[in-house]
Amino acid sequence: MRILNVCVIGHSHIRRLRDYGMQTETDNLNLDPEVFKVSFRGKGGLRLNKRVFRSEILHFDSIPDVVFLQIGENDICENTNSEKLARDIISVGQYLRDGVGVKVVIIGQLIRRMQFASCQNFNVFVVQTNEHLKRFAEPLGGIYFWGHRGFWKDFHYLGPDGVHLLCTPAEDQPMRKFRRSIRNAVILHSKVLSHYATQKESQER
């Protein structure tokens, strides 16, 4: 079986995850390199409406088999329509699936922030958007919503800026948890590709 190409795309959470992986020698999401080849496209402040998102971040010379998408938090403001934001995120997933040819697109849940570091009702919009994303993705083949476990009980996972995941030499559990969550999402949803490969092989026989 050939190696599956995975691309993890998103804002500063993904850029920081990439840096953390390089520092801890887990830059392949701690996945077997004989099964998965992982690349990262993370850009601080990334928003859906930025031209760089479409022109650079979503442009591929080699089409990945799996894309994990973590985006949307930076698009939230005081007058956000959470349903529209969710539809915009889903449309990116549909573009990756139908326009680019990515077989599996995984959309990560939006992550809450401290009140002092965000607009009023930011976390309300996060919860609403996640609910819409889960509902909109459910009937779509090849596009999946992924909930990150352990980021809801309180805000202990956040660093001093109230936005980014806590990641220091003394405490890196939130970043490890984030990496593990994305890793598990890739493992779970990439199984559909081996199913298709087996199905195709049996048809060719």
Short mmCIF file of C-alpha atoms in Angstrom, two decimals:
data_model
loop_
_atom_site.label_atom_id
_atom_site.label_comp_id
_atom_site.label_asym_id
_atom_site.label_seq_id
_atom_site.Cartn_x
_atom_site.Cartn_y
_atom_site.Cartn_z
CA MET A 1 0.00 0.00 0.00
CA ARG A 2 1.34 3.46 -0.90
CA ILE A 3 2.07 6.13 1.69
CA LEU A 4 -0.87 8.45 2.36
CA ASN A 5 -0.16 12.17 2.04
CA VAL A 6 -1.72 14.25 4.81
CA CYS A 7 -1.81 18.05 4.93
CA VAL A 8 -2.74 19.91 8.12
CA ILE A 9 -3.99 23.42 7.30
CA GLY A 10 -4.93 26.32 9.53
CA HIS A 11 -4.06 29.42 11.52
CA SER A 12 -1.43 29.91 14.23
CA HIS A 13 -2.54 26.81 16.16
CA ILE A 14 -1.26 24.75 13.23
CA ARG A 15 1.91 26.81 12.78
CA ARG A 16 2.68 26.32 16.47
CA LEU A 17 1.88 22.62 16.23
CA ARG A 18 4.35 22.29 13.36
CA ASP A 19 7.04 24.07 15.39
CA TYR A 20 6.28 21.88 18.42
CA GLY A 21 6.58 18.76 16.27
CA MET A 22 9.97 19.84 15.00
CA GLN A 23 11.18 20.59 18.54
CA THR A 24 9.98 17.23 19.88
CA GLU A 25 10.84 15.17 16.77
CA THR A 26 7.16 14.35 16.24
CA ASP A 27 6.80 16.41 13.07
CA ASN A 28 4.89 13.56 11.38
CA LEU A 29 2.13 13.78 14.05
CA ASN A 30 3.86 10.83 15.66
CA LEU A 31 2.47 8.67 12.83
CA ASP A 32 4.25 5.78 11.13
CA PRO A 33 6.28 7.36 8.27
CA GLU A 34 5.85 4.18 6.26
CA VAL A 35 2.08 4.74 6.27
CA PHE A 36 1.64 8.54 6.47
CA LYS A 37 3.57 11.55 5.22
CA VAL A 38 2.39 14.70 7.00
CA SER A 39 2.94 18.31 5.93
CA PHE A 40 1.75 21.52 7.61
CA ARG A 41 0.42 24.79 6.24
CA GLY A 42 -0.07 27.12 9.18
CA LYS A 43 -0.24 30.89 9.01
CA GLY A 44 -0.84 33.23 11.92
CA GLY A 45 -3.98 35.35 11.66
CA LEU A 46 -5.35 33.28 8.79
CA ARG A 47 -8.94 34.08 7.84
CA LEU A 48 -11.31 32.56 5.32
CA ASN A 49 -11.71 35.83 3.44
CA LYS A 50 -8.00 36.49 2.99
CA ARG A 51 -6.82 36.09 -0.59
CA VAL A 52 -3.69 34.30 0.57
CA PHE A 53 -5.92 31.50 1.90
CA ARG A 54 -7.23 30.59 -1.54
CA SER A 55 -4.20 31.55 -3.63
CA GLU A 56 -1.46 29.99 -1.50
CA ILE A 57 -2.74 27.82 1.34
CA LEU A 58 -5.23 25.89 -0.81
CA HIS A 59 -2.96 25.58 -3.86
CA PHE A 60 -1.32 22.15 -4.26
CA ASP A 61 1.26 20.87 -6.72
CA SER A 62 0.69 17.38 -5.34
CA ILE A 63 -2.85 16.59 -4.15
CA PRO A 64 -2.98 15.23 -0.58
CA ASP A 65 -5.13 12.22 0.26
CA VAL A 66 -6.25 13.72 3.59
CA VAL A 67 -6.59 17.34 4.72
CA PHE A 68 -7.19 18.38 8.31
CA LEU A 69 -8.59 21.91 8.43
CA GLN A 70 -8.44 24.10 11.56
CA ILE A 71 -9.85 27.51 10.74
CA GLY A 72 -12.66 29.91 11.61
CA GLU A 73 -11.74 31.34 15.00
CA ASN A 74 -10.07 34.42 13.48
CA ASP A 75 -13.20 35.14 11.45
CA ILE A 76 -15.38 35.64 14.51
CA CYS A 77 -16.34 39.20 15.40
CA GLU A 78 -19.17 40.89 17.30
CA ASN A 79 -21.67 40.60 14.44
CA THR A 80 -20.76 37.08 13.32
CA ASN A 81 -23.48 34.92 11.80
CA SER A 82 -22.40 31.50 13.08
CA GLU A 83 -24.45 29.60 10.51
CA LYS A 84 -22.89 31.53 7.63
CA LEU A 85 -19.41 31.01 9.09
CA ALA A 86 -20.04 27.28 9.31
CA ARG A 87 -21.28 27.20 5.72
CA ASP A 88 -18.18 29.11 4.59
CA ILE A 89 -15.93 26.57 6.32
CA ILE A 90 -17.90 23.70 4.81
CA SER A 91 -17.54 25.32 1.37
CA VAL A 92 -13.75 25.18 1.80
CA GLY A 93 -14.09 21.48 2.52
CA GLN A 94 -16.23 21.02 -0.59
CA TYR A 95 -13.69 22.93 -2.67
CA LEU A 96 -10.89 20.69 -1.39
CA ARG A 97 -12.96 17.58 -2.12
CA ASP A 98 -14.54 18.53 -5.46
CA GLY A 99 -12.19 21.18 -6.83
CA VAL A 100 -8.81 19.90 -5.68
CA GLY A 101 -9.54 16.19 -5.46
CA VAL A 102 -8.78 15.54 -1.78
CA LYS A 103 -10.42 12.26 -0.80
CA VAL A 104 -10.88 12.96 2.92
CA VAL A 105 -11.38 16.41 4.48
CA ILE A 106 -11.56 16.67 8.27
CA ILE A 107 -12.78 19.93 9.83
CA GLY A 108 -11.60 20.50 13.38
CA GLN A 109 -13.91 22.07 15.94
CA LEU A 110 -13.30 25.74 16.67
CA ILE A 111 -11.52 26.28 19.99
CA ARG A 112 -12.64 28.74 22.66
CA ARG A 113 -10.60 31.67 23.98
CA MET A 114 -10.39 33.73 27.15
CA GLN A 115 -12.93 36.55 27.25
CA PHE A 116 -10.27 39.27 27.58
CA ALA A 117 -8.60 38.08 24.36
CA SER A 118 -11.67 37.99 22.14
CA CYS A 119 -14.81 39.85 21.17
CA GLN A 120 -17.98 39.74 23.22
CA ASN A 121 -19.84 36.42 22.84
CA PHE A 122 -16.84 34.88 21.04
CA ASN A 123 -17.28 31.56 22.82
CA VAL A 124 -21.02 31.57 22.20
CA PHE A 125 -20.30 31.91 18.48
CA VAL A 126 -17.71 29.10 18.73
CA VAL A 127 -20.25 26.71 20.24
CA GLN A 128 -22.92 27.66 17.70
CA THR A 129 -20.52 27.33 14.76
CA ASN A 130 -19.37 23.90 15.93
CA GLU A 131 -22.97 22.74 16.19
CA HIS A 132 -23.68 23.94 12.66
CA LEU A 133 -20.47 22.35 11.32
CA LYS A 134 -21.37 18.99 12.82
CA ARG A 135 -24.86 19.13 11.34
CA PHE A 136 -23.77 20.36 7.90
CA ALA A 137 -20.94 17.83 7.56
CA GLU A 138 -22.98 14.80 8.59
CA PRO A 139 -24.64 14.10 5.21
CA LEU A 140 -21.55 14.96 3.15
CA GLY A 141 -19.41 12.12 1.90
CA GLY A 142 -15.70 12.65 2.37
CA ILE A 143 -16.09 15.69 4.68
CA TYR A 144 -16.08 15.07 8.42
CA PHE A 145 -16.39 17.21 11.55
CA TRP A 146 -13.93 16.39 14.33
CA GLY A 147 -14.40 17.36 17.98
CA HIS A 148 -11.22 17.92 19.97
CA ARG A 149 -11.54 16.23 23.36
CA GLY A 150 -10.39 17.98 26.51
CA PHE A 151 -10.90 21.58 25.41
CA TRP A 152 -14.29 22.30 26.99
CA LYS A 153 -14.28 21.85 30.77
CA ASP A 154 -12.30 25.01 31.54
CA PHE A 155 -9.56 27.19 30.03
CA HIS A 156 -6.52 25.54 31.60
CA TYR A 157 -5.33 24.54 28.13
CA LEU A 158 -4.72 28.17 27.11
CA GLY A 159 -1.50 30.13 27.46
CA PRO A 160 -1.15 33.60 29.04
CA ASP A 161 -2.39 35.37 25.88
CA GLY A 162 -5.76 33.66 26.25
CA VAL A 163 -5.74 32.55 22.60
CA HIS A 164 -3.04 29.97 21.95
CA LEU A 165 -2.57 26.54 23.50
CA LEU A 166 -0.26 26.42 26.49
CA CYS A 167 3.10 25.07 25.37
CA THR A 168 6.17 25.64 27.51
CA PRO A 169 9.14 23.42 28.46
CA ALA A 170 7.45 22.89 31.82
CA GLU A 171 3.92 22.26 30.50
CA ASP A 172 3.11 21.04 27.01
CA GLN A 173 0.13 18.77 27.72
CA PRO A 174 -2.40 20.94 25.82
CA MET A 175 -0.25 20.85 22.68
CA ARG A 176 0.32 17.12 23.04
CA LYS A 177 -3.44 16.68 23.42
CA PHE A 178 -4.05 18.78 20.29
CA ARG A 179 -1.50 16.75 18.32
CA ARG A 180 -3.02 13.49 19.53
CA SER A 181 -6.50 14.66 18.58
CA ILE A 182 -5.49 15.48 15.00
CA ARG A 183 -3.47 12.26 14.82
CA ASN A 184 -6.51 10.20 15.90
CA ALA A 185 -8.72 12.01 13.38
CA VAL A 186 -6.32 11.18 10.55
CA ILE A 187 -6.04 7.53 11.59
CA LEU A 188 -9.81 7.07 11.95
CA HIS A 189 -10.97 8.79 8.79
CA SER A 190 -8.14 7.57 6.55
CA LYS A 191 -9.48 4.04 7.04
CA VAL A 192 -12.09 4.85 4.41
CA LEU A 193 -9.26 5.14 1.87
CA SER A 194 -8.02 1.61 2.51
CA HIS A 195 -11.64 0.45 2.15
CA TYR A 196 -11.90 2.15 -1.24
CA ALA A 197 -8.52 0.75 -2.30
CA THR A 198 -9.59 -2.78 -1.37
CA GLN A 199 -12.92 -2.30 -3.13
CA LYS A 200 -11.21 -1.02 -6.28
CA GLU A 201 -8.72 -3.87 -6.23
CA SER A 202 -11.50 -6.48 -5.99
CA GLN A 203 -13.35 -4.79 -8.87
CA GLU A 204 -10.23 -4.88 -11.06
CA ARG A 205 -9.85 -8.60 -10.40
#
